[in-house]
Amino acid sequence: MSFIKPDVLFSLVDCNNFYASCERVFSPKLERKAIVVLSNNDGCIVARSNEAKQMGLKMGEPAYQRKDFLKKNEVAIFSSNYALYGDMSERVMSTLAEFVPEMEIYSIDEAFLNLTSLVHPKPDKLALQLKEIVKKRTGIPVSIGMAPTKTLAKVANHLAKRSVENSGVFVLSSGSRIKEVLENFLVEDLWGIGLQYSKFLEKNGIKTALQLRNAPDHWLKKHLTVTGLRMKYELQGISCLPLEMAPPPKKGIGCSRTFREAVESEEGLREAISTFAARCGEKLRQQNSYSKVVTVFIRTSPFKKGYYCNCKVAELPTATNYSPDLIRYALKALEIIYKPNCRYKKAGVFVSDITTAGGVQGNLFERGERERPKKLMAALDAVNERMGRGTLFFAVQGIEGEWRLKQEKLSPCFTTKWKDLLIVRG
DNA sequence: TCTGGGGTCCTAGGACCC
DNA sequence: TCTGGGGTCCTAGGACCC
């Protein structure tokens, strides 16, 4: 009997091409076919199967610019189906949680694990087993990278994905192996290095992760702030980023959308803003918190001339998560920034200055009860949870606004709607 | 015609106080 | 000629992530 040695403290499990893989689970005929998933309003390409990547389709490309190419190459196209992806994510995460004592859900398709308390002779064999269980239970293929720090686990995961012979698992433990890998790892592929930093680093002769690791502390701190310094230590195998098992409450919450068609009327915007504000209330209540500041923004298309963009911050007399209050203040803010004769393309509502349930400051001038609104919201949330979001809503949100989403290629909600359940014929 | 959405952390600099 | 100094809090903006 032996434990996993702590020189591979962190494992990163990452679902391969997550959205595309979710669509494929329920349409086996798409196996080995090119798939793309589009952003809201079928705007940009946000996920691609390996086959689509090989065709040269890029992340973030506007779909209309590739319309002919997609058709000619018979690429399967899907609108984003967040109900499906959210549910599939939950299945993957709960499968992992069954076998792993400590994990941090990092995003919809990634989780960091700590496997050191598990009894197993070989870490790579354990990872391989996990990978197979997830695939068998959920249909989703994952890759796993193991290393002494989170940043190195990201590197290992990157390598697990890149080469077929790694079979989706890559372990990075010994110092000499780490050095060898970092020497061939582009700095722009590091977790925490985006376009701006990679341009800057390249200008200063730093092209590989090993070169970044060798850069002087003070220079890194000066130009990449403490984040850059932390990255250096993490690449040396000194862990600076702990596993966060309980997600902290959000400090800001927002809801914004690009409209299907431009909206000119104030009434149209009022519908959209009310809907976004109500959604913010829902999210606040989900994490049991209250907000004191509501920000509303509206804007026309930045790709057209006569661009107009404005926002208004409204401070509430007391912190709240009561949707009617949030809507009221948001609409007042909208009134101030609304300018007629503009073709609005996007709008949004943000709530900030968030406190948790216990921390709400009472307002001396506040009147009326606290309990009734609370019960009302609880009832509203319960119905929408059970019957689907949008079952109960406020009249001011409207019903058929031209701003609502375009989702022409939406797949059925296989896992969350009875009517969309797959029927298997014997 | 058509270009996503929702977050985090860090720093510099200004306001304000004593 | 010469215009204090140090601390805290807040905000805007820039970088990053998926």
Coordinates of N, CA, C and O in Angstrom, one line a residue, chain A residues 284-401:
Chain A
L284 N -28.5 37.1 -6.7 CA -28.2 37.5 -5.3 C -28.8 36.6 -4.3 O -28.1 36.2 -3.3
R285 N -30.1 36.2 -4.5 CA -30.7 35.4 -3.5 C -30.1 34.0 -3.5 O -30.0 33.4 -2.4
Q286 N -29.6 33.5 -4.7 CA -29.0 32.2 -4.7 C -27.8 32.1 -3.8 O -27.5 31.1 -3.2
Q287 N -27.0 33.2 -3.7 CA -25.9 33.2 -2.8 C -26.2 33.9 -1.5 O -25.3 34.2 -0.7
N288 N -27.5 34.1 -1.2 CA -27.9 34.7 0.1 C -27.2 36.0 0.4 O -26.7 36.3 1.5
S289 N -27.2 36.9 -0.6 CA -26.6 38.2 -0.4 C -27.5 39.4 -0.9 O -28.5 39.1 -1.5
Y290 N -27.1 40.6 -0.5 CA -27.8 41.8 -0.8 C -26.9 42.8 -1.4 O -25.7 42.9 -1.1
S291 N -27.5 43.7 -2.3 CA -26.7 44.7 -3.0 C -27.2 46.1 -2.7 O -28.4 46.3 -2.5
K292 N -26.3 47.0 -2.7 CA -26.6 48.4 -2.4 C -26.4 49.3 -3.6 O -26.8 50.5 -3.5
V293 N -25.8 48.8 -4.7 CA -25.5 49.6 -5.8 C -26.0 48.9 -7.1 O -25.6 47.8 -7.3
V294 N -26.7 49.6 -7.9 CA -27.2 49.1 -9.2 C -26.6 49.9 -10.3 O -26.8 51.1 -10.3
T295 N -26.0 49.3 -11.3 CA -25.4 50.0 -12.5 C -26.2 49.5 -13.7 O -26.3 48.3 -13.9
V296 N -26.6 50.5 -14.5 CA -27.3 50.2 -15.8 C -26.5 50.7 -16.9 O -25.9 51.8 -16.8
F297 N -26.3 49.9 -18.0 CA -25.6 50.5 -19.2 C -26.4 50.1 -20.4 O -27.0 49.1 -20.5
I298 N -26.3 51.0 -21.4 CA -26.9 50.8 -22.7 C -25.9 51.2 -23.8 O -25.1 52.1 -23.5
R299 N -25.9 50.5 -24.9 CA -25.0 51.0 -26.0 C -25.5 50.6 -27.4 O -26.2 49.6 -27.5
T300 N -25.1 51.3 -28.3 CA -25.4 51.0 -29.7 C -24.2 50.1 -30.2 O -23.3 49.8 -29.5
S301 N -24.3 49.7 -31.5 CA -23.2 48.8 -32.0 C -21.9 49.6 -32.1 O -21.8 50.7 -32.7
P302 N -20.8 49.0 -31.5 CA -19.5 49.7 -31.7 C -18.9 49.6 -33.1 O -17.9 50.2 -33.4
F303 N -19.6 48.8 -33.9 CA -19.1 48.6 -35.3 C -19.7 49.6 -36.2 O -19.4 49.6 -37.4
K304 N -20.6 50.4 -35.7 CA -21.3 51.4 -36.5 C -21.0 52.8 -36.1 O -20.6 53.0 -35.0
K305 N -21.1 53.7 -37.1 CA -20.8 55.1 -36.7 C -22.0 55.7 -35.8 O -23.1 55.2 -35.8
G306 N -21.6 56.8 -35.1 CA -22.6 57.3 -34.2 C -22.8 56.5 -32.9 O -23.8 56.4 -32.3
Y307 N -21.6 55.9 -32.5 CA -21.6 55.0 -31.3 C -22.0 55.8 -30.1 O -21.5 56.8 -29.8
Y308 N -23.0 55.3 -29.4 CA -23.4 55.9 -28.1 C -23.4 54.8 -27.0 O -23.9 53.7 -27.2
C309 N -22.7 55.1 -25.9 CA -22.6 54.2 -24.8 C -22.6 55.0 -23.5 O -21.9 56.0 -23.4
N310 N -23.5 54.6 -22.6 CA -23.6 55.4 -21.4 C -24.0 54.4 -20.2 O -24.6 53.4 -20.5
C311 N -23.6 54.8 -19.0 CA -24.1 54.0 -17.9 C -24.4 55.0 -16.7 O -24.0 56.1 -16.7
K312 N -25.2 54.4 -15.8 CA -25.6 55.2 -14.7 C -25.6 54.3 -13.4 O -26.1 53.2 -13.4
V313 N -25.0 54.8 -12.4 CA -24.9 54.1 -11.1 C -25.9 54.6 -10.2 O -26.0 55.8 -10.0
A314 N -26.7 53.7 -9.6 CA -27.8 54.2 -8.7 C -27.5 53.5 -7.3 O -27.3 52.3 -7.2
E315 N -27.5 54.4 -6.3 CA -27.2 53.9 -4.9 C -28.6 53.6 -4.3 O -29.4 54.5 -4.3
L316 N -28.8 52.5 -3.7 CA -30.0 52.2 -3.0 C -30.0 52.6 -1.5 O -28.9 52.6 -0.9
P317 N -31.1 53.0 -1.0 CA -31.1 53.5 0.4 C -30.7 52.3 1.4 O -30.1 52.6 2.4
T318 N -31.0 51.1 1.0 CA -30.7 50.0 1.8 C -30.3 48.8 0.9 O -30.9 48.6 -0.1
A319 N -29.4 47.9 1.4 CA -29.1 46.7 0.6 C -30.3 45.8 0.4 O -31.0 45.6 1.4
T320 N -30.4 45.3 -0.8 CA -31.6 44.5 -1.0 C -31.3 43.4 -2.0 O -30.4 43.4 -2.8
N321 N -32.2 42.3 -2.1 CA -32.2 41.4 -3.2 C -33.6 41.2 -3.7 O -33.9 40.2 -4.3
Y322 N -34.4 42.1 -3.3 CA -35.9 42.1 -3.7 C -36.0 42.6 -5.1 O -35.7 43.8 -5.4
S323 N -36.4 41.7 -6.0 CA -36.4 42.1 -7.5 C -37.1 43.4 -7.8 O -36.7 44.2 -8.6
P324 N -38.4 43.6 -7.2 CA -39.1 44.8 -7.6 C -38.3 46.0 -7.3 O -38.4 47.0 -8.0
D325 N -37.6 46.0 -6.2 CA -36.7 47.2 -5.8 C -35.6 47.4 -6.8 O -35.4 48.5 -7.3
L326 N -34.9 46.3 -7.1 CA -33.8 46.4 -8.1 C -34.3 46.9 -9.5 O -33.7 47.7 -10.1
I327 N -35.5 46.4 -9.9 CA -36.1 46.8 -11.2 C -36.4 48.3 -11.1 O -36.1 49.0 -12.1
R328 N -37.0 48.7 -10.0 CA -37.4 50.1 -9.9 C -36.2 51.1 -10.1 O -36.3 52.0 -10.8
Y329 N -35.2 50.8 -9.3 CA -34.0 51.6 -9.4 C -33.3 51.6 -10.7 O -32.8 52.5 -11.3
A330 N -33.3 50.4 -11.3 CA -32.6 50.2 -12.6 C -33.4 51.0 -13.7 O -32.8 51.7 -14.5
L331 N -34.7 51.0 -13.6 CA -35.5 51.7 -14.6 C -35.3 53.3 -14.4 O -35.3 54.0 -15.4
K332 N -35.2 53.7 -13.2 CA -34.9 55.1 -12.9 C -33.6 55.5 -13.6 O -33.5 56.6 -14.2
A333 N -32.6 54.7 -13.4 CA -31.3 55.0 -14.0 C -31.4 55.0 -15.5 O -30.8 55.8 -16.2
L334 N -32.1 54.0 -16.1 CA -32.3 54.0 -17.5 C -32.9 55.3 -18.1 O -32.4 55.8 -19.1
E335 N -33.9 55.8 -17.4 CA -34.6 57.0 -17.8 C -33.5 58.2 -18.0 O -33.7 59.0 -18.9
I336 N -32.5 58.2 -17.1 CA -31.5 59.3 -17.2 C -30.6 59.1 -18.4 O -30.2 60.1 -19.0
I337 N -30.2 57.9 -18.8 CA -29.3 57.8 -19.8 C -29.9 57.5 -21.2 O -29.2 57.5 -22.2
Y338 N -31.2 57.2 -21.2 CA -31.8 56.9 -22.5 C -31.8 58.1 -23.4 O -32.2 59.2 -23.0
K339 N -31.4 57.9 -24.7 CA -31.4 59.0 -25.6 C -32.2 58.5 -26.8 O -31.9 57.4 -27.3
P340 N -33.2 59.2 -27.3 CA -34.0 58.7 -28.4 C -33.2 58.7 -29.7 O -32.2 59.3 -29.8
N341 N -33.8 57.9 -30.7 CA -33.2 57.8 -32.0 C -31.9 57.2 -32.1 O -31.0 57.5 -32.9
C342 N -31.6 56.3 -31.1 CA -30.4 55.5 -31.2 C -30.8 54.0 -31.4 O -31.9 53.6 -30.9
R343 N -30.0 53.3 -32.1 CA -30.3 51.9 -32.3 C -29.5 51.1 -31.3 O -28.3 50.7 -31.6
Y344 N -30.1 50.8 -30.2 CA -29.4 50.1 -29.1 C -29.2 48.6 -29.4 O -30.1 48.0 -29.9
K345 N -28.0 48.1 -29.2 CA -27.6 46.8 -29.5 C -27.3 45.9 -28.3 O -27.3 44.7 -28.4
K346 N -27.1 46.6 -27.2 CA -26.7 45.8 -26.0 C -27.0 46.6 -24.8 O -27.0 47.8 -24.8
A347 N -27.4 45.9 -23.7 CA -27.7 46.6 -22.4 C -27.4 45.6 -21.3 O -27.3 44.4 -21.5
G348 N -27.3 46.2 -20.1 CA -27.0 45.3 -19.0 C -27.2 45.9 -17.6 O -27.3 47.1 -17.5
V349 N -27.3 45.1 -16.6 CA -27.4 45.6 -15.2 C -26.4 44.8 -14.4 O -26.2 43.6 -14.5
F350 N -25.7 45.6 -13.5 CA -24.8 45.0 -12.6 C -25.2 45.4 -11.2 O -25.6 46.6 -10.9
V351 N -25.0 44.5 -10.2 CA -25.2 44.9 -8.8 C -23.9 44.7 -8.1 O -23.1 43.8 -8.4
S352 N -23.5 45.6 -7.2 CA -22.3 45.6 -6.5 C -22.5 46.1 -5.1 O -23.6 46.3 -4.6
D353 N -21.4 46.3 -4.4 CA -21.4 46.6 -2.9 C -22.3 45.5 -2.2 O -23.3 45.8 -1.6
I354 N -21.8 44.3 -2.4 CA -22.6 43.1 -1.9 C -22.3 42.7 -0.5 O -21.1 42.7 -0.2
T355 N -23.3 42.5 0.3 CA -23.1 42.0 1.6 C -23.8 40.7 1.8 O -24.8 40.4 1.1
T356 N -23.4 39.9 2.8 CA -24.1 38.6 3.0 C -25.3 38.9 3.9 O -25.4 39.9 4.5
A357 N -26.1 37.9 4.1 CA -27.3 38.0 4.8 C -27.2 38.7 6.1 O -28.0 39.6 6.4
G358 N -26.2 38.4 6.9 CA -26.1 39.0 8.2 C -25.6 40.4 8.2 O -25.9 41.1 9.2
G359 N -25.0 40.8 7.2 CA -24.4 42.2 7.2 C -25.2 43.3 6.7 O -24.7 44.4 6.5
V360 N -26.5 43.1 6.5 CA -27.4 44.2 6.0 C -27.6 45.3 7.0 O -28.0 45.0 8.1
Q361 N -27.2 46.5 6.6 CA -27.4 47.6 7.5 C -28.9 48.1 7.3 O -29.4 48.3 6.3
G362 N -29.6 48.2 8.5 CA -30.9 48.7 8.4 C -30.9 50.1 8.1 O -30.0 50.8 8.4
N363 N -32.0 50.6 7.5 CA -32.1 52.0 7.2 C -33.1 52.6 8.1 O -34.3 52.1 8.3
L364 N -32.8 53.7 8.8 CA -33.6 54.4 9.8 C -35.0 54.7 9.2 O -36.0 54.7 9.8
F365 N -35.0 55.1 7.9 CA -36.2 55.6 7.3 C -36.9 54.5 6.5 O -37.9 54.8 5.9
E366 N -36.4 53.3 6.6 CA -37.0 52.2 5.9 C -38.4 51.9 6.5 O -38.5 51.8 7.7
R367 N -39.3 51.7 5.7 CA -40.7 51.3 6.3 C -41.2 50.0 5.7 O -40.6 49.5 4.7
G368 N -42.1 49.5 6.3 CA -42.7 48.3 5.8 C -42.0 47.0 6.4 O -41.0 47.1 7.0
E369 N -42.6 45.9 6.0 CA -42.1 44.7 6.6 C -40.9 44.1 5.8 O -40.7 44.5 4.7
R370 N -40.2 43.2 6.4 CA -39.1 42.5 5.8 C -39.5 41.2 5.3 O -39.0 40.6 4.3
E371 N -40.5 40.6 6.0 CA -40.8 39.2 5.8 C -41.6 38.9 4.6 O -41.3 37.9 3.8
R372 N -42.5 39.8 4.3 CA -43.4 39.5 3.1 C -42.6 39.4 1.8 O -42.8 38.5 1.0
P373 N -41.8 40.5 1.5 CA -41.1 40.4 0.3 C -40.2 39.1 0.2 O -40.0 38.5 -0.9
K374 N -39.6 38.8 1.3 CA -38.7 37.6 1.4 C -39.5 36.4 0.9 O -39.0 35.6 0.1
K375 N -40.7 36.2 1.5 CA -41.5 35.0 1.2 C -41.9 35.0 -0.2 O -41.9 34.0 -0.9
L376 N -42.2 36.2 -0.7 CA -42.7 36.4 -2.1 C -41.6 35.9 -3.1 O -41.8 35.1 -4.0
M377 N -40.3 36.4 -2.8 CA -39.2 36.0 -3.7 C -38.9 34.5 -3.6 O -38.6 33.9 -4.6
A378 N -39.0 34.0 -2.4 CA -38.8 32.5 -2.2 C -39.8 31.7 -3.0 O -39.4 30.7 -3.6
A379 N -41.0 32.2 -3.0 CA -42.0 31.5 -3.8 C -41.8 31.6 -5.3 O -41.8 30.6 -6.0
L380 N -41.4 32.8 -5.7 CA -41.1 33.0 -7.1 C -39.9 32.1 -7.6 O -40.0 31.4 -8.6
D381 N -38.9 32.1 -6.7 CA -37.7 31.3 -7.1 C -38.0 29.8 -7.1 O -37.5 29.0 -8.0
A382 N -38.9 29.4 -6.2 CA -39.2 27.9 -6.1 C -40.0 27.5 -7.4 O -39.7 26.5 -8.0
V383 N -40.9 28.3 -7.8 CA -41.7 28.0 -9.0 C -40.8 28.0 -10.2 O -40.8 27.0 -11.0
N384 N -39.9 29.0 -10.4 CA -39.0 29.0 -11.5 C -38.0 27.9 -11.5 O -37.5 27.4 -12.6
E385 N -37.6 27.5 -10.3 CA -36.6 26.4 -10.2 C -37.3 25.1 -10.7 O -36.7 24.3 -11.5
R386 N -38.5 25.0 -10.3 CA -39.2 23.7 -10.6 C -39.7 23.7 -12.1 O -39.6 22.7 -12.7
M387 N -40.3 24.8 -12.5 CA -40.9 24.8 -13.8 C -40.1 25.4 -14.9 O -40.5 25.5 -16.1
G388 N -38.9 25.9 -14.6 CA -38.0 26.5 -15.6 C -38.0 28.0 -15.4 O -39.0 28.6 -15.1
R389 N -36.8 28.6 -15.7 CA -36.7 30.0 -15.5 C -37.6 30.7 -16.5 O -37.8 30.3 -17.6
G390 N -38.2 31.8 -15.9 CA -39.1 32.6 -16.8 C -40.6 32.1 -16.7 O -41.4 32.6 -17.4
T391 N -40.9 31.1 -15.9 CA -42.2 30.7 -15.7 C -43.1 31.8 -15.1 O -44.1 32.2 -15.6
L392 N -42.5 32.3 -14.0 CA -43.1 33.5 -13.4 C -42.2 34.7 -13.6 O -41.0 34.6 -13.4
F393 N -42.8 35.8 -14.0 CA -42.0 37.0 -14.2 C -42.8 38.3 -14.0 O -44.0 38.2 -13.8
F394 N -42.1 39.4 -14.0 CA -42.8 40.7 -13.8 C -43.3 41.2 -15.1 O -42.7 41.1 -16.1
A395 N -44.5 41.8 -15.1 CA -45.2 42.2 -16.3 C -44.3 43.2 -17.1 O -44.3 43.2 -18.3
V396 N -43.5 44.0 -16.4 CA -42.7 45.0 -17.0 C -41.6 44.4 -17.9 O -41.1 45.0 -18.8
Q397 N -41.4 43.1 -17.7 CA -40.4 42.4 -18.5 C -40.8 42.1 -19.9 O -40.0 41.8 -20.8
G398 N -42.2 42.2 -20.1 CA -42.7 42.0 -21.5 C -42.6 40.5 -21.9 O -42.0 39.7 -21.1
I399 N -43.1 40.2 -23.1 CA -43.1 38.8 -23.5 C -42.3 38.5 -24.8 O -41.5 37.7 -24.8
E400 N -42.5 39.3 -25.8 CA -41.9 39.0 -27.1 C -41.0 40.1 -27.6 O -41.1 40.4 -28.8
G401 N -40.2 40.7 -26.8 CA -39.4 41.8 -27.3 C -38.4 41.4 -28.4 O -37.9 40.3 -28.4

